[in-house]
Coordinates of N, CA and C in Angstrom, one line a residue:
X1 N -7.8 -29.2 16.9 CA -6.5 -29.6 16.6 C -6.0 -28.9 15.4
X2 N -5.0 -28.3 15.3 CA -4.4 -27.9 14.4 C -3.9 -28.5 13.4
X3 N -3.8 -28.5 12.3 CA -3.3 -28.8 11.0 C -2.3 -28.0 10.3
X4 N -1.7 -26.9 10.4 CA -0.9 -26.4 9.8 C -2.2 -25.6 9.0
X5 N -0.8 -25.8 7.5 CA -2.0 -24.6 6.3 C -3.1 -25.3 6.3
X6 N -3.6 -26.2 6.4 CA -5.2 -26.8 6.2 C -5.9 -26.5 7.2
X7 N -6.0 -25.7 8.3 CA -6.8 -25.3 9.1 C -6.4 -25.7 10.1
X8 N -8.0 -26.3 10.9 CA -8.4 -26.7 12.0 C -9.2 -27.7 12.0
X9 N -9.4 -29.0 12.7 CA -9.8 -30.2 12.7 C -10.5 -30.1 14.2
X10 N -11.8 -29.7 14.0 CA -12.7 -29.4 15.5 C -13.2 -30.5 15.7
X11 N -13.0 -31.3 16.7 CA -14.2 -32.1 17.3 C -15.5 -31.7 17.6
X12 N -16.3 -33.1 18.1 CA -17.8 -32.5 18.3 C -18.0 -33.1 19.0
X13 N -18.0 -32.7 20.5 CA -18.2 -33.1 21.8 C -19.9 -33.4 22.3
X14 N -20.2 -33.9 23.2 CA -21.4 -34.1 23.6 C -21.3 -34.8 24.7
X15 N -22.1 -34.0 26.1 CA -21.8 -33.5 26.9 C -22.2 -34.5 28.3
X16 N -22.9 -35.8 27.3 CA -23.3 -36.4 28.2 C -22.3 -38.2 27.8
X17 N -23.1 -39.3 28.2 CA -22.0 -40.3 27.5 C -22.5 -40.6 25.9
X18 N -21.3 -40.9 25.6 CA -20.6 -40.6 24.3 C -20.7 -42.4 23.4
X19 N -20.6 -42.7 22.7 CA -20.4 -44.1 22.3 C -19.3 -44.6 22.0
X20 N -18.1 -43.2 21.8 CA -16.9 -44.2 22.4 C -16.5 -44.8 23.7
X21 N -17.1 -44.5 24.8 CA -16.8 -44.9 26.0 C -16.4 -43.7 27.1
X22 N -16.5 -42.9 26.3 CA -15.4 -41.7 27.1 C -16.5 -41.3 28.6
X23 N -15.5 -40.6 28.9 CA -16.0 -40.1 30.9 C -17.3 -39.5 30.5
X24 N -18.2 -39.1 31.1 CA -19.1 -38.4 31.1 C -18.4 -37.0 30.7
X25 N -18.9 -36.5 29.4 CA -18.8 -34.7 29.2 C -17.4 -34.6 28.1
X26 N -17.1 -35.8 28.0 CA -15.7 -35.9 27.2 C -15.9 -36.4 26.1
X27 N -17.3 -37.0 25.4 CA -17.1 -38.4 24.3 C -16.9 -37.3 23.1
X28 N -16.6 -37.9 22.2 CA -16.1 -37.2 20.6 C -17.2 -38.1 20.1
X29 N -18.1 -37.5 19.3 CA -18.9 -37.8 18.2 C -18.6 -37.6 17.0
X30 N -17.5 -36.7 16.7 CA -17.4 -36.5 15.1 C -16.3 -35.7 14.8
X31 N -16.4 -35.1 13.8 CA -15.0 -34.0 13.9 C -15.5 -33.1 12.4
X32 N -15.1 -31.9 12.2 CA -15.0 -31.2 11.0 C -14.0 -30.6 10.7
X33 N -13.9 -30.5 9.2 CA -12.5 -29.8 8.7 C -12.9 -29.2 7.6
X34 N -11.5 -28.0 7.5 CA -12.2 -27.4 5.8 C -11.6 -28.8 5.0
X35 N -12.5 -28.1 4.0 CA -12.2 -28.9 2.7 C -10.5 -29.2 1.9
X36 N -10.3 -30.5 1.9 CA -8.8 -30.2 1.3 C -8.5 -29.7 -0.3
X37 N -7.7 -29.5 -1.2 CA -7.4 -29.3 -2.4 C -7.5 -30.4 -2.8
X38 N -8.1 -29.8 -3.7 CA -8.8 -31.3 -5.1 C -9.8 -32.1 -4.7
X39 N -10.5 -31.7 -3.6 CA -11.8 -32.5 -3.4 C -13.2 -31.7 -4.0
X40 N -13.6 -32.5 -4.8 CA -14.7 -31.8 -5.9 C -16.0 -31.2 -4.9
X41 N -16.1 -31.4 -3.8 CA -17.4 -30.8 -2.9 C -17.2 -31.3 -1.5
X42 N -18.3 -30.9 -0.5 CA -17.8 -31.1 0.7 C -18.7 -32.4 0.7
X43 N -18.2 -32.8 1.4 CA -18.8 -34.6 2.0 C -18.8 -35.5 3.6
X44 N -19.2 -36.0 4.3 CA -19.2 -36.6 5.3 C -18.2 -38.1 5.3
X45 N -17.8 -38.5 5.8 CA -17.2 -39.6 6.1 C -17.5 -40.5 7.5
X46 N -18.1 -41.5 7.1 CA -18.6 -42.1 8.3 C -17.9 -43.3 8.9
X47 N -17.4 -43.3 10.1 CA -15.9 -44.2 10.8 C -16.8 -45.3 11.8
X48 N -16.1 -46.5 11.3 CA -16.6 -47.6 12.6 C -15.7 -48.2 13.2
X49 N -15.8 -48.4 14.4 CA -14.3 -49.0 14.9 C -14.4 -50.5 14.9
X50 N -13.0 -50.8 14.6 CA -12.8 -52.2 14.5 C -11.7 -52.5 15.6
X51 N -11.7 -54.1 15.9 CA -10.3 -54.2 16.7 C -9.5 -54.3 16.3
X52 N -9.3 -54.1 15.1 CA -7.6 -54.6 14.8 C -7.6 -53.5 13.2
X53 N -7.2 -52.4 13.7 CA -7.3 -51.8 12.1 C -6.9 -52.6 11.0
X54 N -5.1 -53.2 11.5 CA -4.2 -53.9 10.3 C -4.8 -55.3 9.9
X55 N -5.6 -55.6 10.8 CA -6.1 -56.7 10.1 C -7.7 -56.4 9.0
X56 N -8.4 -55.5 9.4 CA -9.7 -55.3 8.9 C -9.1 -54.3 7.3
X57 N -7.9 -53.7 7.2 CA -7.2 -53.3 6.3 C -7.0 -54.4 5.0
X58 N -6.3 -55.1 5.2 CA -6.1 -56.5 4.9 C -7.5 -57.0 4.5
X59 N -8.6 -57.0 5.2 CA -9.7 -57.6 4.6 C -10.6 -57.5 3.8
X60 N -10.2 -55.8 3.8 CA -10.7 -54.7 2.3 C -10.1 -54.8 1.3
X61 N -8.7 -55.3 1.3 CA -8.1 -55.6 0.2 C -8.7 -57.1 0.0
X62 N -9.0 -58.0 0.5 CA -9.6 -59.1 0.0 C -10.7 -59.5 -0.5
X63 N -11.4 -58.3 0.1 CA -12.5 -58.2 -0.2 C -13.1 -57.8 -1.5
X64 N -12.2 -57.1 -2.1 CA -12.6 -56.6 -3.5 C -12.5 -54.5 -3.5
X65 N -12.5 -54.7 -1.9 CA -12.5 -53.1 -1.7 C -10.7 -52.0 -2.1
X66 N -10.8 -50.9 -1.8 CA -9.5 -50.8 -1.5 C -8.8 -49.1 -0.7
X67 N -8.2 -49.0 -0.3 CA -7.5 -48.1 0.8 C -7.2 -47.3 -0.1
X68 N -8.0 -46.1 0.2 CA -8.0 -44.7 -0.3 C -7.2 -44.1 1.1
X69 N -6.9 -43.8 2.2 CA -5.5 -43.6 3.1 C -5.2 -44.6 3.6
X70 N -4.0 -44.9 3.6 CA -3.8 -46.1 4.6 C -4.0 -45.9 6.5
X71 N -4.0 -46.8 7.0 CA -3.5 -46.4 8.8 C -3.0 -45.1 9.4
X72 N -3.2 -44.3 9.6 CA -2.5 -43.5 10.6 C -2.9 -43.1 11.8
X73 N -1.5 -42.8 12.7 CA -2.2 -42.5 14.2 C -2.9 -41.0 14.7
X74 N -3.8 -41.6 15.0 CA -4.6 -40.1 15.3 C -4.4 -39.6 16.7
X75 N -4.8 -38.5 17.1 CA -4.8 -38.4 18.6 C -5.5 -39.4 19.8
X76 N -5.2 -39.7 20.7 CA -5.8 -41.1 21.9 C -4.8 -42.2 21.6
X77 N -3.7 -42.5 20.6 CA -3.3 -43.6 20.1 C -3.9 -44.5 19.4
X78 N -5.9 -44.4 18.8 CA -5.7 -45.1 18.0 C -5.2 -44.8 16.3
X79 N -6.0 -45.4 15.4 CA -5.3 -45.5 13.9 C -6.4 -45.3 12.8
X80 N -6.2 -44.8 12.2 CA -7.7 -44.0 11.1 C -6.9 -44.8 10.0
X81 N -8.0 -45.1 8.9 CA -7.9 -45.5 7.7 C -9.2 -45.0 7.1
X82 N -9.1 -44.6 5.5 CA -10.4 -44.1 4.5 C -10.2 -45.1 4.2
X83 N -11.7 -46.0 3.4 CA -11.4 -46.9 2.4 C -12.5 -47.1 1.5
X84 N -12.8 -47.5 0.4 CA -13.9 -47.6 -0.4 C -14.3 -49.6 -0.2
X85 N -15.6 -49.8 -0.6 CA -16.2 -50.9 -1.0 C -16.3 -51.6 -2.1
X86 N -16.5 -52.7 -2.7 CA -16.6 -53.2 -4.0 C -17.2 -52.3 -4.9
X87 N -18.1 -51.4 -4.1 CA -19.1 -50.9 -5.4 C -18.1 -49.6 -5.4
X88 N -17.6 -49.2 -4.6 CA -17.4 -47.6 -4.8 C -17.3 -46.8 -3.3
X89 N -17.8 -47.6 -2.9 CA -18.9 -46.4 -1.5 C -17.8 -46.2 -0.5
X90 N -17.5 -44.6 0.4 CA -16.3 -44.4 0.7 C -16.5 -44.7 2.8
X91 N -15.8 -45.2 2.9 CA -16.4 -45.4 4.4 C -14.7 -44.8 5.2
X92 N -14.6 -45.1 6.9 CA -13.7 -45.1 7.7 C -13.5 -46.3 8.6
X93 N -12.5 -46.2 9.3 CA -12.4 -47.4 9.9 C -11.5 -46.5 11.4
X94 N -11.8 -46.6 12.7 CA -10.6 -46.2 13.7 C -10.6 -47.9 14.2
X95 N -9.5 -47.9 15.1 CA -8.9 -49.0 15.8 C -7.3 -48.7 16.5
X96 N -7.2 -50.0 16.8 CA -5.9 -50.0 17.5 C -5.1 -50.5 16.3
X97 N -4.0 -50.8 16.6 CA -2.6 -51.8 16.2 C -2.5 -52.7 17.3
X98 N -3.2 -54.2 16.8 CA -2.6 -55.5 17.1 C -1.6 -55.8 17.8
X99 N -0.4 -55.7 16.3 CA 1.0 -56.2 16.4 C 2.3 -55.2 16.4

């Protein structure tokens, strides 16, 4: 997928079934990108899906955590968010929109 000046955003397909559900030969396992500006080294980001992004959003902020991107829609229609944990630690989240 293209990005403009930041490159290219490749998926990483695998060829059999996939853990998102997808058809046999279609599932996405992951994705890579160059590095953006002002990120001190390259790093992994690990995504778990939730059902309800805007509410599991919400529960990071209650939790003591907090939203380093907020929600946005990715390609398939669902919704990506980065977010850190009480201690620090940087995770992902995909999902739908609820409401």
């Amino acid at each position: 997928m293209a990005l403009g000046d930041m490159g290219t955003y490749e998926f990483l397909r695998h060829t059999g079934h996939a853990p998102d559900g997808s058809p046999m030969g279609r599932g996405i396992l992951g994705a890579v990108m160059p590095m953006m500006p002002g990120v001190p080294m390259p790093h992994w980001t690990f995504y778990f899906r939730v059902p309800d992004i805007d509410a599991a959003a919400t529960l990071i902020g209650a939790s003591g955590g907090g939203i380093v991107q907020p929600p946005i829609e990715i390609p398939g229609g669902d919704y990506s968010l980065v977010a850190t944990d009480p201690a620090g630690a940087v995770f992902g989240l995909v999902g739908s929109r609820k409401g």
